[in-house]
Short mmCIF file of C-alpha atoms in Angstrom, two decimals:
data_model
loop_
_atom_site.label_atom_id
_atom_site.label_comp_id
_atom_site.label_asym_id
_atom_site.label_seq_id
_atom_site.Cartn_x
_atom_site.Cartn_y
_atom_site.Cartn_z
CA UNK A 1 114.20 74.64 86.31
CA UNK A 2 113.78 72.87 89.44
CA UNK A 3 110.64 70.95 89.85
CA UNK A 4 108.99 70.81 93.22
CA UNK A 5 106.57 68.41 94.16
CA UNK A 6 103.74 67.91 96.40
CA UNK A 7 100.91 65.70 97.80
CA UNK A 8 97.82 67.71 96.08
CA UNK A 9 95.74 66.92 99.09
CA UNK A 10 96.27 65.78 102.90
CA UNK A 11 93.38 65.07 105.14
CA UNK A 12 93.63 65.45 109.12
CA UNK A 13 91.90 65.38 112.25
CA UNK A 14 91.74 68.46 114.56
CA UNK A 15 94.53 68.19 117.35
CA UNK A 16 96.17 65.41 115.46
CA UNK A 17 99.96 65.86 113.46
CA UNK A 18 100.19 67.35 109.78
CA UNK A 19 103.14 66.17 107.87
CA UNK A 20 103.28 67.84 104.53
CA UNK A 21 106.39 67.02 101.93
CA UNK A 22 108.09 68.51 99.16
CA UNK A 23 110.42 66.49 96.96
CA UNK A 24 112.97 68.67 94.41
CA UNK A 25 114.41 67.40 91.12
CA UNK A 26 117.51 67.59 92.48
CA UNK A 27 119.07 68.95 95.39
CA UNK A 28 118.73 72.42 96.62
CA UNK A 29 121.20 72.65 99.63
CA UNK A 30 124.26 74.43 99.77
CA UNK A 31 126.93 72.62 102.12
CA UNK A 32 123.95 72.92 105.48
CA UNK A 33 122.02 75.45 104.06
CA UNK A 34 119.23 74.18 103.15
CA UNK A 35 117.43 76.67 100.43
CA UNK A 36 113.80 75.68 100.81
CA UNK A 37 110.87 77.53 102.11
CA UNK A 38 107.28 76.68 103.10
CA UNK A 39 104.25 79.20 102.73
CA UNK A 40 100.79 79.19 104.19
CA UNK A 41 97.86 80.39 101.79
CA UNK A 42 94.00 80.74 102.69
CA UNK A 43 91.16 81.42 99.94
CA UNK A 44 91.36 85.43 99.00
CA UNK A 45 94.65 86.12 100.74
CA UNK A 46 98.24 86.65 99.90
CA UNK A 47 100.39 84.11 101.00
CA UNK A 48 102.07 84.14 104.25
CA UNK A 49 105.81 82.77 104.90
CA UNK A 50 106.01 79.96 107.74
CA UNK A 51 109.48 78.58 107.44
CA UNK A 52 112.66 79.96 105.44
CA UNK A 53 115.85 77.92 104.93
CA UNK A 54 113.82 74.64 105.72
CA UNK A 55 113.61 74.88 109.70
CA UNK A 56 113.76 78.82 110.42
CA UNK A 57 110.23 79.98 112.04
CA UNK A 58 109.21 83.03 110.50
CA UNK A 59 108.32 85.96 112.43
CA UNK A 60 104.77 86.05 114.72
CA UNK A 61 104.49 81.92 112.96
CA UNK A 62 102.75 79.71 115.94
CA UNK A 63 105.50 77.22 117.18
CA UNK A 64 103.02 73.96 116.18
CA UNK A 65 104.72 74.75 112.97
CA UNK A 66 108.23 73.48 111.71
CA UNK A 67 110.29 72.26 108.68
CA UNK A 68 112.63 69.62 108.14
CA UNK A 69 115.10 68.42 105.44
CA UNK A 70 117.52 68.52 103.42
CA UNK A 71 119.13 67.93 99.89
CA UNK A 72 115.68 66.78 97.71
CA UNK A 73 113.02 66.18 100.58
CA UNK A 74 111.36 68.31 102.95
CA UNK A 75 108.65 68.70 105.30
CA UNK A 76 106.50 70.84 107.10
CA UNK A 77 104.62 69.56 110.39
CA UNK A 78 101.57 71.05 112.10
CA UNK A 79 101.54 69.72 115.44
CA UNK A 80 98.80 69.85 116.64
CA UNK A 81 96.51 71.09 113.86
CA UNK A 82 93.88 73.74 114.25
CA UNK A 83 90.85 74.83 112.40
CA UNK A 84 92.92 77.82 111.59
CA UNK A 85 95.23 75.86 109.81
CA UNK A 86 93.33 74.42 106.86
CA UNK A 87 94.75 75.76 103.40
CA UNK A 88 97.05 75.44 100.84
CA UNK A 89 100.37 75.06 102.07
CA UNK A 90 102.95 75.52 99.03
CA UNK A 91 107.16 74.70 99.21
CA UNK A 92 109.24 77.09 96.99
CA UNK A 93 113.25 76.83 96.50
CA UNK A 94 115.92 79.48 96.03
CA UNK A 95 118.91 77.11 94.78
CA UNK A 96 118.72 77.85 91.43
CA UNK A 97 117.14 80.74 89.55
CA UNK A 98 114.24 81.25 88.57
CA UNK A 99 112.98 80.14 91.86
CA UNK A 100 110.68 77.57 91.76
CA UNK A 101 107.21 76.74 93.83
CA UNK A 102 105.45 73.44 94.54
CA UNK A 103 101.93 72.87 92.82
CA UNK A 104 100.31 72.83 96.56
CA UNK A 105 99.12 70.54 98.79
CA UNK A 106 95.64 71.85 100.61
CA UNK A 107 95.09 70.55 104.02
CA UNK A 108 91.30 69.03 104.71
CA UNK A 109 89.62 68.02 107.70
CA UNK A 110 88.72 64.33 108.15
CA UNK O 1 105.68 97.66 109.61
CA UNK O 2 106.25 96.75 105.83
CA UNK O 3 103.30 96.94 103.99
CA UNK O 4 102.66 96.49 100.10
CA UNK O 5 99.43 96.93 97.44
CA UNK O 6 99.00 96.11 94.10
CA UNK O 7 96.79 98.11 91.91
CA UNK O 8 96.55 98.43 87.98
CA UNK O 9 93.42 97.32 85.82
CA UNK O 10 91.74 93.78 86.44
CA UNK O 11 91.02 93.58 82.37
CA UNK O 12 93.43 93.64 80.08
CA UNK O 13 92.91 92.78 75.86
CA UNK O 14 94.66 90.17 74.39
CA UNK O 15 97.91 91.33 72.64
CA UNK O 16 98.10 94.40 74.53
CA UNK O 17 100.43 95.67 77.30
CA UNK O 18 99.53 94.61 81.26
CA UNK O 19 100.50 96.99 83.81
CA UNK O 20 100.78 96.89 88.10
CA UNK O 21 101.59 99.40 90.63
CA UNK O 22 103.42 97.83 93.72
CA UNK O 23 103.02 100.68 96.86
CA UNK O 24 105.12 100.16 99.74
CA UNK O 25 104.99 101.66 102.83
CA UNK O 26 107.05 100.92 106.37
CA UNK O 27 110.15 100.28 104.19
CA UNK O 28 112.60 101.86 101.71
CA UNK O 29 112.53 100.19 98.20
CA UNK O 30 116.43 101.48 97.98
CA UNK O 31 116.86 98.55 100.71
CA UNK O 32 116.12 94.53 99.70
CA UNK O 33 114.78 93.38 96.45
CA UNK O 34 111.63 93.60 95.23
CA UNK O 35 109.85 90.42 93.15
CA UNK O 36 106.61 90.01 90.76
CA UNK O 37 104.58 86.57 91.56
CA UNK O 38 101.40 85.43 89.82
CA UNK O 39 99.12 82.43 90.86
CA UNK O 40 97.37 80.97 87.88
CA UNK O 41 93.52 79.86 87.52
CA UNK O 42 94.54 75.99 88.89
CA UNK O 43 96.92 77.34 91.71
CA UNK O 44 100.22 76.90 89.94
CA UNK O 45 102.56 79.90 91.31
CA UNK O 46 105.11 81.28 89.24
CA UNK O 47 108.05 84.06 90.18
CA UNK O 48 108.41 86.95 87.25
CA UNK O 49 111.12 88.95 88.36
CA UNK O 50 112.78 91.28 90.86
CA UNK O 51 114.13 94.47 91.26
CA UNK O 52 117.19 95.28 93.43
CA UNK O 53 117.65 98.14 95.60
CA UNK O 54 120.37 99.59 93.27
CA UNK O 55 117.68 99.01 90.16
CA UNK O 56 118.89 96.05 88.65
CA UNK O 57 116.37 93.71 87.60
CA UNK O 58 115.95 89.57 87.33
CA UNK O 59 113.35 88.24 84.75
CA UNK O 60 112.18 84.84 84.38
CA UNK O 61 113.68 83.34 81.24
CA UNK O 62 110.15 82.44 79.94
CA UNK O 63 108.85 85.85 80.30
CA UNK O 64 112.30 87.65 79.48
CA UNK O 65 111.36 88.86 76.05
CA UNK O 66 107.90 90.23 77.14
CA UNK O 67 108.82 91.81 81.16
CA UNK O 68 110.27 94.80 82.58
CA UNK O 69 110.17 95.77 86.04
CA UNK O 70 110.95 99.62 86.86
CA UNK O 71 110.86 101.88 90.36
CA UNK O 72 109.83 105.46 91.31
CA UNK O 73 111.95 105.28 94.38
CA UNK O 74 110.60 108.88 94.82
CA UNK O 75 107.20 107.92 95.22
CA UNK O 76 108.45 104.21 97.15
CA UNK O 77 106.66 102.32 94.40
CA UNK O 78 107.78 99.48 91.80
CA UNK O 79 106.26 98.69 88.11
CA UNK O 80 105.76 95.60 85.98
CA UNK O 81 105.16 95.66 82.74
CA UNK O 82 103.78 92.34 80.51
CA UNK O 83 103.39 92.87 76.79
CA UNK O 84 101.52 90.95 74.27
CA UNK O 85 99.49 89.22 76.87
CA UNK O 86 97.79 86.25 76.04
CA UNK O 87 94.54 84.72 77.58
CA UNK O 88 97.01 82.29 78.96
CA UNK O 89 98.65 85.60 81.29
CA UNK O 90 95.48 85.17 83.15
CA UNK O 91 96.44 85.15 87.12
CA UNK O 92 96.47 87.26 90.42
CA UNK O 93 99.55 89.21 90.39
CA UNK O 94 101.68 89.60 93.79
CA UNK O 95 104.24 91.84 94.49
CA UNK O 96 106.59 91.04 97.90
CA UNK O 97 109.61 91.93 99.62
CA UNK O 98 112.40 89.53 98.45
CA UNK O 99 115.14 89.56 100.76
CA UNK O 100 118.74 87.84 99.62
CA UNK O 101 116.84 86.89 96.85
CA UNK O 102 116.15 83.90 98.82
CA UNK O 103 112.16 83.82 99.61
CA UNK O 104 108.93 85.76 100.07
CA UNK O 105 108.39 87.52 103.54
CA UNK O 106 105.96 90.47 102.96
CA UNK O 107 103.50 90.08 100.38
CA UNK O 108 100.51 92.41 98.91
CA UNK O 109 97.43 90.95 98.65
CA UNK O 110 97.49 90.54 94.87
CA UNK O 111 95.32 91.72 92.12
CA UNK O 112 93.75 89.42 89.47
CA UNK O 113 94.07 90.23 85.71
CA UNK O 114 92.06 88.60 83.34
CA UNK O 115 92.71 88.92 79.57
CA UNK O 116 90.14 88.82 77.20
CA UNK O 117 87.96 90.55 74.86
#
């Protein structure tokens, strides 16, 4: 399986940049598609997609958020970050089956 | 606008059989595919399976001897099925839309399961 990883914890000012990453065991693009996804998750809720295929906004997602990458590495920025963004914010990949998720990495104030 | 819900019991004995309800409304279950997620205690995520619109199904090779996902497509609803749980099958369960088999968009808001005696 492909293993995802992520920065368990990233702390941030209010207003200031976010830059989450997510590294894969190996690579999951196909020729410039780029197979990775990023969700949002607060305490008690479902998760909510952000980003599909690495840099695609998903629908009614605030444009302070976007993804970059490709091949192994990957990141999603919150520019600038609001109050309404602290959570867990967890990669997953759809190169290879089973599709694989990153372990987290929960966003915290400063 | 697509909309899904879990239900099924939130306790479940060890060595017996776990089963979920996933409801959807706002969409046809005959369209897309149709996956099983569960979030363990610790926040590790894990993908069970999916269900295509023509009723073909996708397990997880670590779960494939114990899974089965079925559909009512009369009634717009998909099943899972775990058997022989463990204390270890201990999670909240998510069902979501799964289209291209590619990633998550719509997602219920999940039911917890605990297994124990």
């Amino acid at each position: 399986d492909i293993v995802l990883t992520q920065s368990p914890v990233l702390a941030v000012s209010l207003g200031q940049r976010a830059t989450i990453s997510c590294r894969a065991s190996q690579s999951v693009s196909i020729s410039s598609i780029n197979l990775m996804h990023w969700y949002q998750q607060k305490p008690g809720q479902q998760p909510k997609l952000l980003i599909y295929r690495a840099s695609n906004l998903a629908s009614g997602i605030p444009a302070r958020f976007s993804g970059s990458g490709s091949g192994t590495d990957f990141t999603l920025t919150i520019d600038p970050v609001q109050a309404d963004d602290i959570a867990a914010y967890y990669c997953q990949q759809s190169r290879e089956s089973p599709p694989t998720f990153g372990a987290g990495t929960k966003l915290e104030l400063k | 606008e697509v909309q899904l819900q879990e239900s099924g019991p939130g306790l479940v004995k060890p060595s017996q059989s776990l089963s979920l309800t996933c409801s959807v409304t706002g969409y046809s279950i005959t369209s897309n595919y149709w996956g099983w997620i569960r979030k363990f205690p610790g926040n590790k995520m894990e993908w069970m399976g999916y269900i295509s619109y023509s009723g073909s199904t996708s397990y997880n090779p670590s779960l494939k001897s114990r899974i089965s996902i079925t559909r009512d497509t009369s009634k717009n609803q998909f099943f899972l099925q775990l058997n022989s749980v463990t204390t270890e099958d201990t999670a909240t369960y998510y069902c979501a839309r799964y289209p291209y088999r590619d990633y998550f968009d719509y997602w219920g808001q999940g039911v917890m399961v605990t297994v124990s005696s």
